[in-house]
CSV table of C-alpha atoms in Angstrom, one decimal:
chain,number,residue,atom,x,y,z
G,1,UNK,CA,0.2,0.0,0.0
G,2,UNK,CA,1.7,3.3,-1.0
G,3,UNK,CA,2.7,5.8,1.9
G,4,UNK,CA,3.1,9.2,1.9
G,5,UNK,CA,6.6,10.3,0.3
G,6,UNK,CA,8.6,13.0,-1.0
G,7,UNK,CA,7.3,14.2,-4.2
G,8,UNK,CA,9.6,13.8,-6.9
G,9,UNK,CA,8.8,15.2,-10.2
G,10,UNK,CA,5.1,16.1,-8.9
G,11,UNK,CA,4.6,12.5,-8.5
G,12,UNK,CA,4.0,10.9,-5.0
G,13,UNK,CA,6.7,8.0,-4.6
G,14,UNK,CA,5.7,4.7,-3.7
G,15,UNK,CA,7.8,2.2,-1.3
G,16,UNK,CA,8.6,0.4,-4.6
G,17,UNK,CA,9.4,3.5,-6.6
G,18,UNK,CA,11.6,4.7,-3.7
G,19,UNK,CA,13.6,1.4,-3.5
G,20,UNK,CA,14.1,1.1,-7.2
G,21,UNK,CA,15.4,4.8,-6.9
G,22,UNK,CA,17.7,4.2,-4.2
G,23,UNK,CA,18.9,0.9,-5.7
G,24,UNK,CA,19.7,2.8,-9.4
G,25,UNK,CA,21.3,5.5,-7.3
G,26,UNK,CA,23.5,3.5,-5.2
G,27,UNK,CA,24.8,1.4,-8.5
G,28,UNK,CA,25.2,4.6,-10.2
G,29,UNK,CA,27.3,6.0,-7.6
G,30,UNK,CA,29.7,2.8,-7.7
G,31,UNK,CA,29.3,2.5,-11.0
G,32,UNK,CA,33.1,1.4,-11.4
G,33,UNK,CA,32.6,-1.2,-8.5
G,34,UNK,CA,29.0,-2.4,-10.1
G,35,UNK,CA,30.9,-2.4,-13.5
G,36,UNK,CA,33.5,-5.0,-11.9
G,37,UNK,CA,30.9,-7.1,-10.5
G,38,UNK,CA,29.3,-7.2,-13.7
G,39,UNK,CA,32.2,-8.0,-15.8
G,40,UNK,CA,32.9,-11.0,-13.4
G,41,UNK,CA,29.4,-12.3,-14.0
G,42,UNK,CA,29.7,-11.6,-17.8
G,43,UNK,CA,32.8,-13.7,-18.1
G,44,UNK,CA,31.7,-16.7,-16.1
G,45,UNK,CA,28.4,-16.2,-18.4
G,46,UNK,CA,30.3,-16.2,-21.5
G,47,UNK,CA,32.5,-19.1,-20.6
G,48,UNK,CA,29.6,-21.5,-19.6
G,49,UNK,CA,27.2,-20.9,-22.4
G,50,UNK,CA,30.0,-21.2,-25.0
G,51,UNK,CA,31.1,-24.7,-23.2
G,52,UNK,CA,27.8,-25.9,-22.7
G,53,UNK,CA,26.4,-24.8,-26.4
G,54,UNK,CA,29.8,-26.4,-27.7
G,55,UNK,CA,29.4,-29.7,-25.6
G,56,UNK,CA,25.6,-30.0,-26.6
G,57,UNK,CA,26.5,-29.3,-30.4
G,58,UNK,CA,29.3,-31.6,-30.4
G,59,UNK,CA,27.9,-35.2,-30.2
G,60,UNK,CA,25.8,-34.4,-33.4
G,61,UNK,CA,28.6,-32.9,-35.2
G,62,UNK,CA,31.1,-35.8,-34.2
G,63,UNK,CA,28.6,-38.3,-35.1
G,64,UNK,CA,28.1,-36.7,-38.6
G,65,UNK,CA,32.1,-36.1,-39.0
G,66,UNK,CA,32.8,-39.8,-37.8
G,67,UNK,CA,30.1,-41.1,-40.2
G,68,UNK,CA,32.2,-39.6,-43.2
G,69,UNK,CA,34.6,-42.3,-42.3
G,70,UNK,CA,32.3,-45.2,-43.3
G,71,UNK,CA,30.3,-47.4,-41.5
G,72,UNK,CA,29.6,-47.6,-37.9
G,73,UNK,CA,27.7,-51.0,-38.0
G,74,UNK,CA,28.0,-54.1,-39.9
G,75,UNK,CA,25.6,-56.7,-40.3
G,76,UNK,CA,26.1,-60.3,-41.5
G,77,UNK,CA,23.9,-63.3,-41.6
G,78,UNK,CA,24.1,-66.1,-39.1
G,79,UNK,CA,22.3,-69.6,-38.9
G,80,UNK,CA,22.1,-72.1,-36.3
G,81,UNK,CA,24.0,-74.7,-38.8
G,82,UNK,CA,26.6,-72.7,-39.5
G,83,UNK,CA,26.1,-72.6,-43.3
G,84,UNK,CA,25.9,-69.0,-43.2
G,85,UNK,CA,23.0,-68.1,-45.8
G,86,UNK,CA,22.8,-64.8,-47.5
G,87,UNK,CA,21.0,-62.0,-46.3
G,88,UNK,CA,17.9,-61.7,-48.2
G,89,UNK,CA,16.4,-58.3,-49.8
G,90,UNK,CA,13.4,-58.4,-47.4
G,91,UNK,CA,16.0,-59.1,-44.2
G,92,UNK,CA,18.2,-56.1,-45.4
G,93,UNK,CA,15.0,-53.9,-45.8
G,94,UNK,CA,14.1,-54.9,-42.1
G,95,UNK,CA,17.2,-54.3,-40.6
G,96,UNK,CA,17.7,-50.8,-42.3
G,97,UNK,CA,14.5,-49.8,-41.2
G,98,UNK,CA,15.2,-51.2,-37.5
G,99,UNK,CA,18.5,-49.4,-37.3
G,100,UNK,CA,16.7,-46.1,-38.6
G,101,UNK,CA,13.7,-46.4,-36.0
G,102,UNK,CA,16.2,-47.1,-33.1
G,103,UNK,CA,18.3,-43.9,-34.4
G,104,UNK,CA,15.1,-41.8,-34.5
G,105,UNK,CA,15.4,-41.2,-38.4
G,106,UNK,CA,14.1,-42.1,-41.4
G,107,UNK,CA,15.3,-44.7,-44.0
G,108,UNK,CA,16.2,-42.1,-46.6
G,109,UNK,CA,18.7,-40.1,-44.1
G,110,UNK,CA,20.3,-43.4,-43.2
G,111,UNK,CA,23.4,-44.2,-45.3
G,112,UNK,CA,23.7,-48.0,-46.2
G,113,UNK,CA,25.3,-50.1,-48.6
G,114,UNK,CA,24.7,-53.9,-49.4
G,115,UNK,CA,27.6,-56.2,-50.8
G,116,UNK,CA,27.6,-59.4,-52.7
G,117,UNK,CA,30.6,-61.6,-52.9
G,118,UNK,CA,31.9,-63.7,-55.3
G,119,UNK,CA,35.2,-65.1,-56.7
G,120,UNK,CA,36.7,-64.1,-59.7
G,121,UNK,CA,39.9,-65.5,-61.7
G,122,UNK,CA,42.0,-62.2,-63.2
G,123,UNK,CA,45.2,-63.0,-65.1
G,124,UNK,CA,45.1,-66.7,-63.5
G,125,UNK,CA,44.9,-65.5,-59.8
G,126,UNK,CA,41.4,-65.5,-57.8
G,127,UNK,CA,40.3,-62.2,-56.5
G,128,UNK,CA,37.0,-61.2,-54.8
G,129,UNK,CA,34.6,-59.2,-56.6
G,130,UNK,CA,31.8,-57.4,-54.8
G,131,UNK,CA,28.5,-56.6,-56.3
G,132,UNK,CA,27.4,-53.2,-55.2
G,133,UNK,CA,24.9,-50.2,-55.8
G,134,UNK,CA,27.6,-47.8,-56.7
G,135,UNK,CA,25.7,-44.7,-55.8
G,136,UNK,CA,25.1,-46.3,-52.0
G,137,UNK,CA,28.7,-47.3,-51.6
G,138,UNK,CA,29.6,-43.9,-52.7
G,139,UNK,CA,27.4,-42.0,-50.3
G,140,UNK,CA,28.7,-44.3,-47.7
G,141,UNK,CA,32.3,-44.2,-48.2
G,142,UNK,CA,33.0,-40.7,-48.5
G,143,UNK,CA,36.7,-41.3,-47.0
G,144,UNK,CA,37.8,-43.3,-50.1
G,145,UNK,CA,40.6,-41.9,-52.1
G,146,UNK,CA,39.9,-42.6,-55.8
G,147,UNK,CA,42.0,-42.6,-58.9
G,148,UNK,CA,39.8,-42.0,-61.4
G,149,UNK,CA,36.3,-42.3,-61.0
G,150,UNK,CA,33.3,-44.6,-59.9
G,151,UNK,CA,32.1,-47.0,-62.2
G,152,UNK,CA,29.2,-47.2,-64.3
G,153,UNK,CA,27.7,-50.2,-66.1
G,154,UNK,CA,30.1,-52.2,-67.8
G,155,UNK,CA,33.1,-50.8,-65.6
G,156,UNK,CA,34.8,-51.7,-62.2
G,157,UNK,CA,36.6,-50.1,-59.3
G,158,UNK,CA,39.7,-52.0,-58.3
G,159,UNK,CA,41.3,-52.0,-55.0
G,160,UNK,CA,45.3,-50.8,-55.1
G,161,UNK,CA,46.7,-54.3,-54.2
G,162,UNK,CA,44.7,-55.7,-56.7
G,163,UNK,CA,45.6,-53.1,-59.3
G,164,UNK,CA,49.3,-53.6,-58.4
G,165,UNK,CA,49.3,-57.4,-58.6
G,166,UNK,CA,47.3,-57.2,-61.7
G,167,UNK,CA,49.4,-54.7,-63.2
G,168,UNK,CA,45.7,-52.6,-64.1
G,169,UNK,CA,45.5,-48.6,-64.5
G,170,UNK,CA,42.4,-46.6,-65.2
G,171,UNK,CA,41.3,-47.4,-68.4
G,172,UNK,CA,42.8,-50.8,-68.7
G,173,UNK,CA,40.4,-53.6,-69.9
G,174,UNK,CA,40.2,-56.4,-67.3
G,175,UNK,CA,38.8,-60.1,-68.1
G,176,UNK,CA,36.9,-61.9,-65.2
G,177,UNK,CA,36.5,-65.5,-65.0
G,178,UNK,CA,33.4,-66.7,-62.6
G,179,UNK,CA,34.6,-69.4,-60.2
G,180,UNK,CA,31.7,-71.1,-59.2
G,181,UNK,CA,31.6,-74.2,-57.1
G,182,UNK,CA,31.1,-76.4,-60.3
G,183,UNK,CA,34.3,-74.8,-62.2
G,184,UNK,CA,36.4,-74.0,-59.4
G,185,UNK,CA,39.1,-76.3,-60.4
G,186,UNK,CA,42.3,-74.3,-60.1
G,187,UNK,CA,45.9,-75.6,-60.0
G,188,UNK,CA,47.4,-76.6,-56.6
G,189,UNK,CA,49.3,-73.1,-56.8
G,190,UNK,CA,46.2,-71.0,-57.0
G,191,UNK,CA,44.5,-73.2,-54.7
G,192,UNK,CA,47.4,-72.6,-52.1
G,193,UNK,CA,47.2,-68.7,-53.0
G,194,UNK,CA,43.0,-68.5,-52.8
G,195,UNK,CA,43.4,-70.4,-49.4
G,196,UNK,CA,46.2,-68.1,-48.0
G,197,UNK,CA,44.1,-65.2,-49.4
G,198,UNK,CA,41.1,-66.1,-47.3
G,199,UNK,CA,43.1,-66.8,-44.1
G,200,UNK,CA,44.6,-63.2,-44.5
G,201,UNK,CA,41.2,-61.6,-44.8
G,202,UNK,CA,40.2,-63.1,-41.7
G,203,UNK,CA,43.0,-60.9,-40.1
G,204,UNK,CA,41.3,-57.9,-40.1
G,205,UNK,CA,41.5,-55.9,-36.9
G,206,UNK,CA,37.7,-56.1,-36.9
G,207,UNK,CA,37.4,-59.9,-37.6
G,208,UNK,CA,35.6,-62.5,-36.2
G,209,UNK,CA,37.1,-65.9,-36.7
G,210,UNK,CA,34.8,-68.2,-38.5
G,211,UNK,CA,35.0,-71.4,-40.6
G,212,UNK,CA,36.8,-71.5,-44.0
G,213,UNK,CA,36.1,-75.1,-45.2
G,214,UNK,CA,36.2,-74.4,-48.9
G,215,UNK,CA,33.1,-74.7,-50.6
G,216,UNK,CA,31.3,-72.0,-52.4
G,217,UNK,CA,33.2,-69.1,-54.3
G,218,UNK,CA,31.8,-66.4,-52.9
G,219,UNK,CA,33.6,-66.7,-49.9
G,220,UNK,CA,34.9,-64.1,-47.3
G,221,UNK,CA,33.1,-60.9,-46.6
G,222,UNK,CA,35.8,-60.9,-44.6
G,223,UNK,CA,38.2,-59.0,-47.1
G,224,UNK,CA,35.8,-56.2,-46.7
G,225,UNK,CA,33.7,-56.3,-43.8
G,226,UNK,CA,36.1,-58.1,-41.1
G,227,UNK,CA,34.0,-61.5,-41.2
G,228,UNK,CA,34.4,-65.0,-42.3
G,229,UNK,CA,33.0,-65.8,-45.5
G,230,UNK,CA,31.1,-68.7,-47.1
G,231,UNK,CA,34.2,-70.6,-48.7
G,232,UNK,CA,38.0,-70.9,-48.3
G,233,UNK,CA,38.5,-69.5,-51.8
G,234,UNK,CA,37.4,-66.0,-50.7
G,235,UNK,CA,39.6,-63.0,-50.5
G,236,UNK,CA,42.0,-61.6,-53.1
G,237,UNK,CA,44.5,-64.4,-53.9
G,238,UNK,CA,47.9,-63.5,-53.5
G,239,UNK,CA,49.5,-60.5,-54.8
G,240,UNK,CA,52.8,-62.5,-55.6
G,241,UNK,CA,50.6,-64.9,-57.8
G,242,UNK,CA,51.0,-65.4,-61.4
G,243,UNK,CA,50.2,-62.2,-63.1
G,244,UNK,CA,51.8,-63.0,-66.4
G,245,UNK,CA,50.2,-61.6,-69.4
G,246,UNK,CA,48.9,-58.3,-67.7
G,247,UNK,CA,45.6,-56.9,-68.4
G,248,UNK,CA,44.0,-57.8,-71.5
G,249,UNK,CA,44.6,-54.7,-73.9
G,250,UNK,CA,43.9,-51.1,-72.8
G,251,UNK,CA,40.9,-49.0,-73.1
G,252,UNK,CA,38.0,-51.2,-74.7
G,253,UNK,CA,34.4,-50.8,-75.1
G,254,UNK,CA,33.0,-49.5,-71.6
G,255,UNK,CA,30.0,-52.0,-72.0
G,256,UNK,CA,30.6,-55.4,-70.7
G,257,UNK,CA,30.9,-58.0,-73.3
G,258,UNK,CA,30.9,-61.5,-72.3
G,259,UNK,CA,33.2,-63.6,-74.3
G,260,UNK,CA,31.7,-67.1,-72.6
G,261,UNK,CA,29.7,-68.3,-70.2
G,262,UNK,CA,31.0,-67.1,-66.7
G,263,UNK,CA,33.6,-64.6,-68.6
G,264,UNK,CA,33.3,-60.8,-68.6
G,265,UNK,CA,35.6,-58.0,-69.9
G,266,UNK,CA,35.2,-54.8,-68.2
G,267,UNK,CA,37.0,-51.4,-68.1
G,268,UNK,CA,38.8,-50.0,-65.3
G,269,UNK,CA,37.0,-46.7,-64.0
G,270,UNK,CA,39.0,-46.1,-60.9
G,271,UNK,CA,41.5,-47.6,-58.1
G,272,UNK,CA,40.6,-47.4,-54.6
G,273,UNK,CA,43.1,-46.6,-52.0
G,274,UNK,CA,42.1,-46.8,-48.4
G,275,UNK,CA,45.0,-48.7,-46.9
G,276,UNK,CA,42.5,-51.1,-45.5
G,277,UNK,CA,40.7,-54.3,-46.7
G,278,UNK,CA,38.9,-52.6,-49.7
G,279,UNK,CA,41.9,-52.5,-51.5
G,280,UNK,CA,42.1,-56.4,-52.2
G,281,UNK,CA,38.5,-56.1,-53.5
G,282,UNK,CA,37.1,-55.5,-57.2
G,283,UNK,CA,33.7,-53.6,-57.0
G,284,UNK,CA,31.5,-54.0,-59.9
G,285,UNK,CA,27.7,-52.8,-60.4
G,286,UNK,CA,25.4,-55.5,-59.3
G,287,UNK,CA,24.0,-56.0,-62.5
G,288,UNK,CA,27.2,-56.6,-64.1
G,289,UNK,CA,27.9,-59.5,-61.4
G,290,UNK,CA,24.6,-61.0,-62.3
G,291,UNK,CA,25.4,-61.4,-65.9
G,292,UNK,CA,28.7,-62.9,-65.0
G,293,UNK,CA,27.1,-65.2,-62.8
G,294,UNK,CA,24.5,-66.0,-64.6
G,295,UNK,CA,22.1,-65.3,-61.5
G,296,UNK,CA,20.1,-62.5,-60.5
G,297,UNK,CA,21.0,-61.3,-56.9
G,298,UNK,CA,20.6,-64.1,-54.5
G,299,UNK,CA,20.9,-62.0,-51.5
G,300,UNK,CA,23.9,-60.1,-49.5
G,301,UNK,CA,26.9,-61.4,-47.8
G,302,UNK,CA,27.2,-57.8,-45.6
G,303,UNK,CA,24.9,-55.0,-45.2
G,304,UNK,CA,27.0,-52.0,-44.0
G,305,UNK,CA,25.2,-48.9,-42.2
G,306,UNK,CA,26.3,-45.3,-41.0
G,307,UNK,CA,23.8,-45.0,-38.0
G,308,UNK,CA,23.4,-41.4,-36.1
G,309,UNK,CA,23.9,-42.4,-32.5
G,310,UNK,CA,23.8,-38.8,-30.9
G,311,UNK,CA,20.2,-39.4,-29.6
G,312,UNK,CA,20.4,-43.6,-28.7
G,313,UNK,CA,23.4,-45.9,-28.0
G,314,UNK,CA,24.8,-48.1,-30.5
G,315,UNK,CA,23.6,-51.2,-28.0
G,316,UNK,CA,20.2,-50.2,-28.9
G,317,UNK,CA,20.6,-50.2,-32.5
G,318,UNK,CA,22.3,-53.6,-32.6
G,319,UNK,CA,19.5,-55.1,-30.4
G,320,UNK,CA,17.0,-53.5,-32.9
G,321,UNK,CA,18.5,-54.8,-35.9
G,322,UNK,CA,19.2,-58.4,-34.7
G,323,UNK,CA,15.3,-58.5,-33.5
G,324,UNK,CA,14.3,-57.5,-36.8
G,325,UNK,CA,16.4,-60.2,-38.3
G,326,UNK,CA,14.7,-62.9,-36.2
G,327,UNK,CA,17.7,-64.6,-35.4
G,328,UNK,CA,19.1,-64.7,-38.9
G,329,UNK,CA,21.3,-61.4,-38.6
G,330,UNK,CA,23.9,-60.6,-36.3
G,331,UNK,CA,25.0,-57.0,-36.2
G,332,UNK,CA,28.6,-55.6,-35.0
G,333,UNK,CA,29.5,-52.2,-34.4
G,334,UNK,CA,33.1,-50.8,-36.2
G,335,UNK,CA,34.7,-50.4,-32.9
G,336,UNK,CA,37.0,-47.9,-34.3
G,337,UNK,CA,34.5,-45.2,-34.9
G,338,UNK,CA,32.0,-46.0,-31.9
G,339,UNK,CA,34.9,-46.3,-29.5
G,340,UNK,CA,36.6,-43.3,-30.7
G,341,UNK,CA,33.4,-41.3,-30.7
G,342,UNK,CA,32.3,-42.2,-27.4
G,343,UNK,CA,35.7,-41.4,-26.0
G,344,UNK,CA,36.2,-37.7,-27.6
G,345,UNK,CA,32.4,-37.1,-26.3
G,346,UNK,CA,32.9,-38.3,-22.7
G,347,UNK,CA,36.3,-36.3,-22.8
G,348,UNK,CA,34.8,-33.3,-23.9
G,349,UNK,CA,31.8,-33.5,-21.3
G,350,UNK,CA,34.1,-33.9,-18.3
G,351,UNK,CA,36.3,-31.2,-19.5
G,352,UNK,CA,33.4,-29.3,-19.6
G,353,UNK,CA,32.2,-29.8,-15.7
G,354,UNK,CA,35.8,-29.0,-14.9
G,355,UNK,CA,36.0,-25.9,-16.7
G,356,UNK,CA,32.6,-24.9,-15.5
G,357,UNK,CA,33.3,-25.8,-11.8
G,358,UNK,CA,36.6,-23.4,-11.9
G,359,UNK,CA,34.8,-20.5,-13.7
G,360,UNK,CA,31.9,-20.8,-11.3
G,361,UNK,CA,34.5,-20.3,-8.4
G,362,UNK,CA,36.1,-17.7,-10.2
G,363,UNK,CA,32.9,-16.0,-10.4
G,364,UNK,CA,32.0,-16.2,-7.0
G,365,UNK,CA,35.2,-14.8,-5.9
G,366,UNK,CA,35.3,-12.1,-8.4
G,367,UNK,CA,31.5,-11.0,-7.2
G,368,UNK,CA,32.0,-11.4,-3.7
G,369,UNK,CA,35.1,-9.3,-3.4
G,370,UNK,CA,33.6,-6.5,-5.3
G,371,UNK,CA,30.6,-6.6,-3.1
G,372,UNK,CA,32.9,-6.7,-0.2
G,373,UNK,CA,34.2,-3.3,-1.2
G,374,UNK,CA,30.7,-1.7,-1.8
G,375,UNK,CA,29.4,-3.0,1.7
G,376,UNK,CA,32.8,-1.3,3.3
G,377,UNK,CA,32.1,1.7,1.3
G,378,UNK,CA,28.5,1.9,2.1
G,379,UNK,CA,29.1,1.6,6.0
G,380,UNK,CA,28.1,4.9,7.0
G,381,UNK,CA,25.2,5.0,5.2
G,382,UNK,CA,24.2,1.6,6.5
G,383,UNK,CA,24.6,2.8,10.2
G,384,UNK,CA,22.6,5.8,9.7
G,385,UNK,CA,19.6,4.2,7.8
G,386,UNK,CA,19.5,1.6,10.8
G,387,UNK,CA,19.5,4.6,13.1
G,388,UNK,CA,16.6,5.8,11.2
G,389,UNK,CA,14.8,2.7,11.6
G,390,UNK,CA,15.6,0.5,8.8
G,391,UNK,CA,15.8,-3.2,9.8
G,392,UNK,CA,18.6,-5.7,8.7
G,393,UNK,CA,16.3,-7.6,6.4
G,394,UNK,CA,15.3,-4.5,4.3
G,395,UNK,CA,19.2,-3.7,4.0
G,396,UNK,CA,20.3,-7.1,3.1
G,397,UNK,CA,17.2,-7.2,0.4
G,398,UNK,CA,18.5,-4.1,-1.3
G,399,UNK,CA,22.2,-5.5,-1.5
G,400,UNK,CA,20.7,-9.0,-2.8
G,401,UNK,CA,18.5,-7.2,-5.3
G,402,UNK,CA,21.7,-5.0,-6.4
G,403,UNK,CA,23.9,-8.1,-7.0
G,404,UNK,CA,21.0,-9.7,-8.7
G,405,UNK,CA,20.6,-6.9,-11.2
G,406,UNK,CA,24.6,-6.9,-11.6
G,407,UNK,CA,24.5,-10.6,-12.0
G,408,UNK,CA,21.5,-10.6,-14.6
G,409,UNK,CA,22.9,-7.6,-16.9
G,410,UNK,CA,26.5,-9.6,-16.7
G,411,UNK,CA,24.5,-12.7,-17.5
G,412,UNK,CA,22.8,-11.3,-20.6
G,413,UNK,CA,26.0,-9.6,-22.1
G,414,UNK,CA,28.0,-12.7,-21.5
G,415,UNK,CA,25.5,-14.8,-22.9
G,416,UNK,CA,25.7,-13.0,-25.8
G,417,UNK,CA,29.4,-13.2,-26.0
G,418,UNK,CA,29.3,-16.9,-25.4
G,419,UNK,CA,27.0,-17.6,-28.2
G,420,UNK,CA,29.4,-15.8,-30.6
G,421,UNK,CA,32.4,-17.5,-29.4
G,422,UNK,CA,30.4,-21.1,-29.8
G,423,UNK,CA,29.5,-20.0,-33.3
G,424,UNK,CA,32.9,-18.9,-34.1
G,425,UNK,CA,34.3,-22.4,-33.0
G,426,UNK,CA,31.5,-24.6,-34.6
G,427,UNK,CA,32.3,-22.9,-38.0
G,428,UNK,CA,36.1,-23.0,-37.3
G,429,UNK,CA,36.2,-26.8,-36.4
G,430,UNK,CA,33.0,-28.2,-38.0
G,431,UNK,CA,32.2,-25.8,-40.7
G,432,UNK,CA,28.5,-25.4,-39.4
G,433,UNK,CA,26.1,-22.8,-37.9
G,434,UNK,CA,24.8,-22.9,-34.3
G,435,UNK,CA,21.2,-22.4,-33.7
G,436,UNK,CA,20.7,-19.9,-30.8
G,437,UNK,CA,19.6,-21.9,-27.6
G,438,UNK,CA,16.9,-20.1,-25.8
G,439,UNK,CA,16.6,-22.7,-22.6
G,440,UNK,CA,20.5,-22.6,-22.2
G,441,UNK,CA,20.5,-19.1,-22.4
G,442,UNK,CA,17.8,-18.3,-19.7
G,443,UNK,CA,19.5,-20.8,-17.5
G,444,UNK,CA,22.7,-18.9,-18.2
G,445,UNK,CA,21.2,-15.8,-16.9
G,446,UNK,CA,19.3,-17.3,-14.3
G,447,UNK,CA,22.4,-19.0,-13.0
G,448,UNK,CA,24.4,-15.9,-13.2
G,449,UNK,CA,22.2,-14.2,-11.1
G,450,UNK,CA,21.9,-16.6,-8.3
G,451,UNK,CA,25.9,-17.3,-8.2
G,452,UNK,CA,25.9,-13.5,-7.8
G,453,UNK,CA,23.4,-13.2,-4.8
G,454,UNK,CA,25.2,-16.3,-3.4
G,455,UNK,CA,28.7,-14.3,-3.6
G,456,UNK,CA,26.8,-11.3,-1.8
G,457,UNK,CA,25.9,-13.7,1.0
G,458,UNK,CA,29.1,-12.9,3.3
G,459,UNK,CA,29.5,-9.1,3.0
G,460,UNK,CA,25.8,-8.6,3.0
G,461,UNK,CA,25.5,-10.6,6.3
G,462,UNK,CA,27.7,-8.6,7.7
G,463,UNK,CA,26.4,-5.1,6.6
G,464,UNK,CA,23.1,-6.2,8.3
G,465,UNK,CA,24.7,-6.5,11.3
G,466,UNK,CA,26.4,-3.4,11.5
G,467,UNK,CA,25.6,-1.3,14.6
G,468,UNK,CA,24.8,1.8,13.8
G,469,UNK,CA,25.7,3.5,17.5
G,470,UNK,CA,29.5,2.6,16.6
G,471,UNK,CA,29.4,3.9,13.5
G,472,UNK,CA,27.9,7.4,14.2
G,473,UNK,CA,30.2,7.4,17.1
G,474,UNK,CA,33.3,7.2,14.6
G,475,UNK,CA,31.5,10.1,12.6
């Protein structure tokens, strides 16, 4: 209820108006001290907001960056009798849909590629041939280093090791002979090469040991995905094997031409160099592989996916994929990518909490020191007001309000600066923009005000206990 107070500008001042006037006057008269407290709060708010914004953005950005380095989830077929049948088209689609649902995205945004492996003979040595959808593989493996271009129909992409062993270059024509289970009758030296290549393929760091009992020529998805294959002839057959005669001719008709049943001529469109198992494989469009083998696509040996795990865990995705496969699929994370992603995010979160604790401590010290000086300078004023009847509670309220206002103003300024720093970091490191996070901004301003009030507790407590008689006696 308004009480009579001196008129100011022809208006009767209420208690609230007088309180605000006193607060503004006290702050303005000691603006250098107020500025120091405000800057302390602003520095704290800027640091905290920048760190929090970056740490919130890092998981998604890190996942996106790591996904540029290929698949982080590999799906292979399993069976109770160890026959390892291929993944059917329906099972592959179900696995992709389950992974997308677990990651909270749609299948159109989930990058995946299917691989069908067969064994072919080039220059009298067997190699692993992968039937692929070129667009899917190119989208998934953006990190591959290519000399030349991705293959079209009638063309192939060969690994660097294959190109060196078979003396192939971009533009060369390669003659491939399909080695089915019926015509897989190599001489002893070639069989030994094929067997040793299949064993080498299973030596991948990501490999899981499996059977290699010879049988079907579409062996070893281990050479690419780190899993044991269908037969012992899988994988690239020894680079040191016979390569006499080189590739057949130079550039020829880009379209595949079948010279005999199970034989095709393709042009080398590009050579891939990854430093991994991909360098031991020949890649061709699935349609070309179908024509070579004389059969339509009968399934896939490996399905690779790049899953965004920023809003879920890889274990949840693995469980969803295996459940969708009905016990016929096995999902395995690529540990090099998933573990690296997790370690970096964990390290950044730990760093955020450590730095936040240090910044909050420094902000407390800065604001507390400033408020102590302000209370000391206003000691006589406080004593006089208490002598005139002001309560310790009203004096404490005024100081706490002043601290809260200084903290809020500093928080607003600091949040603006922190957002600018966060945007600069994201553009410099990830080359992306950062949206303004309003909930985080409000939390930053509120936290800064709370810290400022908490830092004022000790000096304000001393101010409310000042004995007016001792102060006035000193005067």
